[in-house]
Tab-separated table of C-alpha atoms in Angstrom:
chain	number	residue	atom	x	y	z
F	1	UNK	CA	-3.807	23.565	-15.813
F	2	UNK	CA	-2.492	21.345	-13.173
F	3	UNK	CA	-3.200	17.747	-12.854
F	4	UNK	CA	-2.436	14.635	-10.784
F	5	UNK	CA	-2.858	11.341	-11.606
F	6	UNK	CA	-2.718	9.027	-8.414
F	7	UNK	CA	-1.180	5.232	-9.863
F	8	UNK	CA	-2.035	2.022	-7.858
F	9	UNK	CA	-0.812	-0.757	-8.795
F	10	UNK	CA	-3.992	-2.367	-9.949
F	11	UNK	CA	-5.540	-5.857	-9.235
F	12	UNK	CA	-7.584	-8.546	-11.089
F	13	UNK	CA	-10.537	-8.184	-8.601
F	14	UNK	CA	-12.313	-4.863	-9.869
F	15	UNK	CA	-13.655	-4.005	-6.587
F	16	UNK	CA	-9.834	-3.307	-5.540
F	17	UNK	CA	-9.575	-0.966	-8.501
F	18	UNK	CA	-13.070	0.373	-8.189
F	19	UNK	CA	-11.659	1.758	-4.330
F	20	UNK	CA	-8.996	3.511	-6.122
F	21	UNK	CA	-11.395	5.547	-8.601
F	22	UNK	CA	-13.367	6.019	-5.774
F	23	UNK	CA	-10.548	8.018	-3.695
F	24	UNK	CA	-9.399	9.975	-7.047
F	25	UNK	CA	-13.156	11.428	-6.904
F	26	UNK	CA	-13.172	12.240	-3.042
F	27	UNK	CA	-9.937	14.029	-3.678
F	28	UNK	CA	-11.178	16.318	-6.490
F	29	UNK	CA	-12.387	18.887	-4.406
F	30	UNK	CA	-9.405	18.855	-2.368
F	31	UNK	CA	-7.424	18.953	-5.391
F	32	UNK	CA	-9.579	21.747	-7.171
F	33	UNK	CA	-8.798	23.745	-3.618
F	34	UNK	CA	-5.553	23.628	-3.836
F	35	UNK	CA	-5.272	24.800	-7.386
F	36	UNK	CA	-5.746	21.071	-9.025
F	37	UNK	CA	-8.089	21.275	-11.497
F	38	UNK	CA	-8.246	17.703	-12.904
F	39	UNK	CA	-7.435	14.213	-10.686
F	40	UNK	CA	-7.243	10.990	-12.441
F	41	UNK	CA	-6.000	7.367	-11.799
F	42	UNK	CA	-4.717	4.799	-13.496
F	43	UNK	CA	-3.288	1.629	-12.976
F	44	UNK	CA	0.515	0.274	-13.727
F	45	UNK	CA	-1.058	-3.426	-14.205
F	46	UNK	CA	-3.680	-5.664	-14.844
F	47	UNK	CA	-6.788	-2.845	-14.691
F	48	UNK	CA	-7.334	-0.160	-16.586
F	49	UNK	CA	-6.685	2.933	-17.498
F	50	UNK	CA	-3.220	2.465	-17.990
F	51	UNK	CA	-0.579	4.894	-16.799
F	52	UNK	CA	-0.103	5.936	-20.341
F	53	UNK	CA	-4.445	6.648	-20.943
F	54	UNK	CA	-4.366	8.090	-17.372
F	55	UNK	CA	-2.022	10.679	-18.961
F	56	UNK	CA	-3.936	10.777	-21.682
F	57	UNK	CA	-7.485	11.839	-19.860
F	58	UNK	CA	-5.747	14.680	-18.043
F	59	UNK	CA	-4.267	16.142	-21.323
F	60	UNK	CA	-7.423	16.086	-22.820
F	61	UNK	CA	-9.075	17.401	-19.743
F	62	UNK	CA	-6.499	20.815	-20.548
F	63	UNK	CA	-3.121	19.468	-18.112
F	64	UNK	CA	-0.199	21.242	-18.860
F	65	UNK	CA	1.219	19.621	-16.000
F	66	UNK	CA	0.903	16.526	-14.061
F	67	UNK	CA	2.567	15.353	-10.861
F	68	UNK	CA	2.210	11.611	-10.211
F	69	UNK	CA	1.318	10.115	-6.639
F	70	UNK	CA	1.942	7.082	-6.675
F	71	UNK	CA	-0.416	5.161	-4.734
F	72	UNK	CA	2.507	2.483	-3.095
F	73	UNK	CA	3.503	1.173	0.519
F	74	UNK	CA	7.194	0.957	-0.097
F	75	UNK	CA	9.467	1.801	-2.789
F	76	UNK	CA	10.068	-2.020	-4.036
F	77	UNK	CA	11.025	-2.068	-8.011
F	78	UNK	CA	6.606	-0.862	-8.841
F	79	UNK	CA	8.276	3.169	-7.207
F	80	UNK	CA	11.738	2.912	-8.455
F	81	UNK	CA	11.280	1.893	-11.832
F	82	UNK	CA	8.266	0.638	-13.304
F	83	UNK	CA	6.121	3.724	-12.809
F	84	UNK	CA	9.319	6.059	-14.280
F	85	UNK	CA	9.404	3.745	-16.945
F	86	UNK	CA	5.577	4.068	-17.657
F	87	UNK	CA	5.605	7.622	-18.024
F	88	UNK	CA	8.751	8.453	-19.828
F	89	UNK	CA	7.155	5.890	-22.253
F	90	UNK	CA	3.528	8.330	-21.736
F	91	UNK	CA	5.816	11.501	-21.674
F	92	UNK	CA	6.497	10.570	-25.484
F	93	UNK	CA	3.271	11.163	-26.407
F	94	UNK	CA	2.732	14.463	-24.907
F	95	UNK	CA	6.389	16.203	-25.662
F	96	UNK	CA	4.754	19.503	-24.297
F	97	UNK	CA	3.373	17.866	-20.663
F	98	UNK	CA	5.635	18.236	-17.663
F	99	UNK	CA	5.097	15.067	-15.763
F	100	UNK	CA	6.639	15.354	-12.023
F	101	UNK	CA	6.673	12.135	-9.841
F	102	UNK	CA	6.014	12.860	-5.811
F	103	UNK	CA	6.605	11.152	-3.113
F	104	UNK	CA	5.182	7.677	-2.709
F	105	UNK	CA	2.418	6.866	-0.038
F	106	UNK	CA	4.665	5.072	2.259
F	107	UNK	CA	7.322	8.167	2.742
F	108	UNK	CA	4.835	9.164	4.747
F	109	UNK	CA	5.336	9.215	8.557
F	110	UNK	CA	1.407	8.990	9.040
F	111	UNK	CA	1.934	5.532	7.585
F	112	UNK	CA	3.237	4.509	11.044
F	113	UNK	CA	0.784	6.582	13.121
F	114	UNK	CA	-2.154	5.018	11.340
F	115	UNK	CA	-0.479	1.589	12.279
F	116	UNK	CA	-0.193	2.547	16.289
F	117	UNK	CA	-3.902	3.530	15.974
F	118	UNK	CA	-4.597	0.111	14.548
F	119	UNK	CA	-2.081	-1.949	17.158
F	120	UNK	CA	-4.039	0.251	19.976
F	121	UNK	CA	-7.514	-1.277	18.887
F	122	UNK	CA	-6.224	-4.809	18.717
W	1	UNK	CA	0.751	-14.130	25.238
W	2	UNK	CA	-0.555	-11.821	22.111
W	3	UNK	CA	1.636	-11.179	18.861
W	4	UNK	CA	1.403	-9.110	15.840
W	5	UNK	CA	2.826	-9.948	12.214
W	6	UNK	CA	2.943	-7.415	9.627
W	7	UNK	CA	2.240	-9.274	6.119
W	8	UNK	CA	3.583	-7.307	2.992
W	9	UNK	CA	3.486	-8.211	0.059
W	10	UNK	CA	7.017	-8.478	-0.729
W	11	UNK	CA	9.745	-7.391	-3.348
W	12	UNK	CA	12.829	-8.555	-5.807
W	13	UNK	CA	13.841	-5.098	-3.765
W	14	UNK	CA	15.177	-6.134	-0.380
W	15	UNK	CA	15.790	-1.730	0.749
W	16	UNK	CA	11.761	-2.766	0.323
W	17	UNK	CA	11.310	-5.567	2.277
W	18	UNK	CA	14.180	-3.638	4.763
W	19	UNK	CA	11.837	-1.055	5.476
W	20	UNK	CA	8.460	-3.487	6.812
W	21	UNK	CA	10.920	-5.015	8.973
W	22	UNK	CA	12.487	-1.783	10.033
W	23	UNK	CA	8.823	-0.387	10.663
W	24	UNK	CA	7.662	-3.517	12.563
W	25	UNK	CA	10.643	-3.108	14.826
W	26	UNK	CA	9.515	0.620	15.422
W	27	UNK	CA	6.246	-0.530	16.490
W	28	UNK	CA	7.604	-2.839	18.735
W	29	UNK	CA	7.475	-0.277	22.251
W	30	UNK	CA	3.439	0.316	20.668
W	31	UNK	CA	2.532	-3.068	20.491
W	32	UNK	CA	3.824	-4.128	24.431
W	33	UNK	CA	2.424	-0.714	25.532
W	34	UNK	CA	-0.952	-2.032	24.257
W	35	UNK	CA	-0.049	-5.731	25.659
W	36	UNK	CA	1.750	-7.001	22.963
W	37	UNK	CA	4.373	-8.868	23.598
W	38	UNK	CA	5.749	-9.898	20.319
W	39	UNK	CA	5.392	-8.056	16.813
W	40	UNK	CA	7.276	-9.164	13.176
W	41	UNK	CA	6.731	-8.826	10.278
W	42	UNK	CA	6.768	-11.282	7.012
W	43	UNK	CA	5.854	-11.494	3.249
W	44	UNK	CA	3.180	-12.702	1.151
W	45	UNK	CA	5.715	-13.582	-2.071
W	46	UNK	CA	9.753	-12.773	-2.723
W	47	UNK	CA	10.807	-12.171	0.463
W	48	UNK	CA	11.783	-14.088	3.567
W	49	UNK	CA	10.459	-14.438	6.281
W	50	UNK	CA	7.455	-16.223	4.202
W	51	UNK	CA	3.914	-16.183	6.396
W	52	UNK	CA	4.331	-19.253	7.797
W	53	UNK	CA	7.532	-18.531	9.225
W	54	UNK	CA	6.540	-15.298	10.543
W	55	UNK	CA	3.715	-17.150	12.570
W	56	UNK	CA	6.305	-19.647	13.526
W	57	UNK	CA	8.449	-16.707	14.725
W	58	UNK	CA	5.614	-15.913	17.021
W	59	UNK	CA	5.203	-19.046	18.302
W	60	UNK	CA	8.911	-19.196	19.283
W	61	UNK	CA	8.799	-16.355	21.409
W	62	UNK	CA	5.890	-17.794	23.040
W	63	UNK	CA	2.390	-16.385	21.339
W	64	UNK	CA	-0.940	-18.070	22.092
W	65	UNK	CA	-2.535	-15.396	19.571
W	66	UNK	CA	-1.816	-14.252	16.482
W	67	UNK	CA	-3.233	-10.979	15.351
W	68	UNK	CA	-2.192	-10.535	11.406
W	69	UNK	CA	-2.021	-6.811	10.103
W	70	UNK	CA	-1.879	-7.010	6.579
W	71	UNK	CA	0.162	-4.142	5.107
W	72	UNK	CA	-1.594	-3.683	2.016
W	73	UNK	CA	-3.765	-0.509	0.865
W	74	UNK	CA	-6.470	-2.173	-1.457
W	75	UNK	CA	-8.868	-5.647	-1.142
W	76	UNK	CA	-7.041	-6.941	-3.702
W	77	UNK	CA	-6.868	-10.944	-3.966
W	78	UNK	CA	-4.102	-10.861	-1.717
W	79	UNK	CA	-6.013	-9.568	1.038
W	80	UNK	CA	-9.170	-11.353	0.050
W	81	UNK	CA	-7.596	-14.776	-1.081
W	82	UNK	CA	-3.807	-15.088	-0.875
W	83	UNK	CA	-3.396	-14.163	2.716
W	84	UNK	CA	-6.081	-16.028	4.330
W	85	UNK	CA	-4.886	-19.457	2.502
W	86	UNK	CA	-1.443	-18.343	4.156
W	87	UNK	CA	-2.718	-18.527	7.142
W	88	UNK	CA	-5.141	-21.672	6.631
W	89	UNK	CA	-1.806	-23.418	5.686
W	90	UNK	CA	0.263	-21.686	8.534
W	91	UNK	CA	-2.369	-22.240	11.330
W	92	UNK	CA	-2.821	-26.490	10.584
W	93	UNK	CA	1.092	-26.395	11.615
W	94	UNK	CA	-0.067	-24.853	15.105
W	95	UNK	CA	-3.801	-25.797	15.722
W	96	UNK	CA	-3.359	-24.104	19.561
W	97	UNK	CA	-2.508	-20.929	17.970
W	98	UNK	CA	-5.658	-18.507	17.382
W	99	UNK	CA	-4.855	-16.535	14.539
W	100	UNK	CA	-7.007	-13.281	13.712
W	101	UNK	CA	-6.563	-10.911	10.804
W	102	UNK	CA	-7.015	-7.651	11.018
W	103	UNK	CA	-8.254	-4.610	8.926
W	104	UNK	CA	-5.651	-3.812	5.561
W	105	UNK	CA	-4.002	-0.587	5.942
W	106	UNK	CA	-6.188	0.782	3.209
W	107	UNK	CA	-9.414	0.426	5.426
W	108	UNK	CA	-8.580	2.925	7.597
W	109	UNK	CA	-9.801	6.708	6.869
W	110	UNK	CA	-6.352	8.244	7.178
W	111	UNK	CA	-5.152	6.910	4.100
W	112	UNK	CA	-7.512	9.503	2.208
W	113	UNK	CA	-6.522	12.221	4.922
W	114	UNK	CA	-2.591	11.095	4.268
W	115	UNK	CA	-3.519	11.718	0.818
W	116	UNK	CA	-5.454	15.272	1.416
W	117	UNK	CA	-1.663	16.056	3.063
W	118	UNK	CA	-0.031	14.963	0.159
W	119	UNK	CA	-2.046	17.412	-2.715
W	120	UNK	CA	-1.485	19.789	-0.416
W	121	UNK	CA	1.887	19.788	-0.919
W	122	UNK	CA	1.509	19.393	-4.792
């Protein structure tokens, strides 16, 4: 089964990180839609789950497969090589998982759109 | 006249940092469309220019008002905390200067549509 876990990087003020497990949930039917049967998140710092037991709850959830969205503005060292380090680290565990990374939320061109909506209502 | 600055949070990463300022400068024919005059961008932490001399920018090229767009997807402390005392510190340096702040990115209702986009293309 196919999974994704969306990674934020995670904040001391649980509210933050309480928005992010909201979103995975909104996104499950979408997910489940599109063939996605399990949507998790997890955190690369200071919250939990951890990358690592985000991987962890889709395995046991049946993944074979997980593609990682990683839930980031711009690709500053959290993209490029924390998150990759995090999962070949998680990928250890689970020798049989295929873990993909996509894109980040920034490579997004909507990023700027929703920005000229926001300028327009200043 | 009324200004825009784009606070990120910063990285070690300057191709990071190089794409805020890249994207504020792409918003620039938005923001004077929408009466705008003057739009940069500047960083929370690790990267120049530092809040206080992004508002200073402003106030070089002649803003009475400040309008700050913080470029940030959760309420972390950052938003909640960090930026605000930024600005508490920035704004005693220009007591004429109104400064607002604006919604975080992450407020808006495209981010979760951005996201519906993104599983789509899982």
């Amino acid at each position: 089964m196919k999974a994704i876990l969306l990674v934020a990087h995670g904040s001391r003020r649980q509210a933050s990180n309480d928005e992010v497990l909201a979103l995975a949930g909104q996104l499950r039917d979408t997910a489940r839609k599109n063939g996605i049967g399990i949507i998790h998140a997890a955190f690369l710092d200071m919250a939990q789950p951890s990358i690592t037991e985000g991987v962890g709850a889709c395995v046991r959830d049946g993944a074979s497969s997980v593609t990682v969205l990683p839930y980031f503005l711009n690709s500053g060292r959290h993209v490029t090589r924390d998150i990759p380090a995090a999962l070949e680290e998680a990928g250890k565990l689970y020798p049989q998982l295929s873990i993909t990374i996509g894109a980040h939320l920034g490579e997004s061109g909507l990023i700027k759109e929703l920005l000229i909506r926001m300028i327009e209502n200043c």
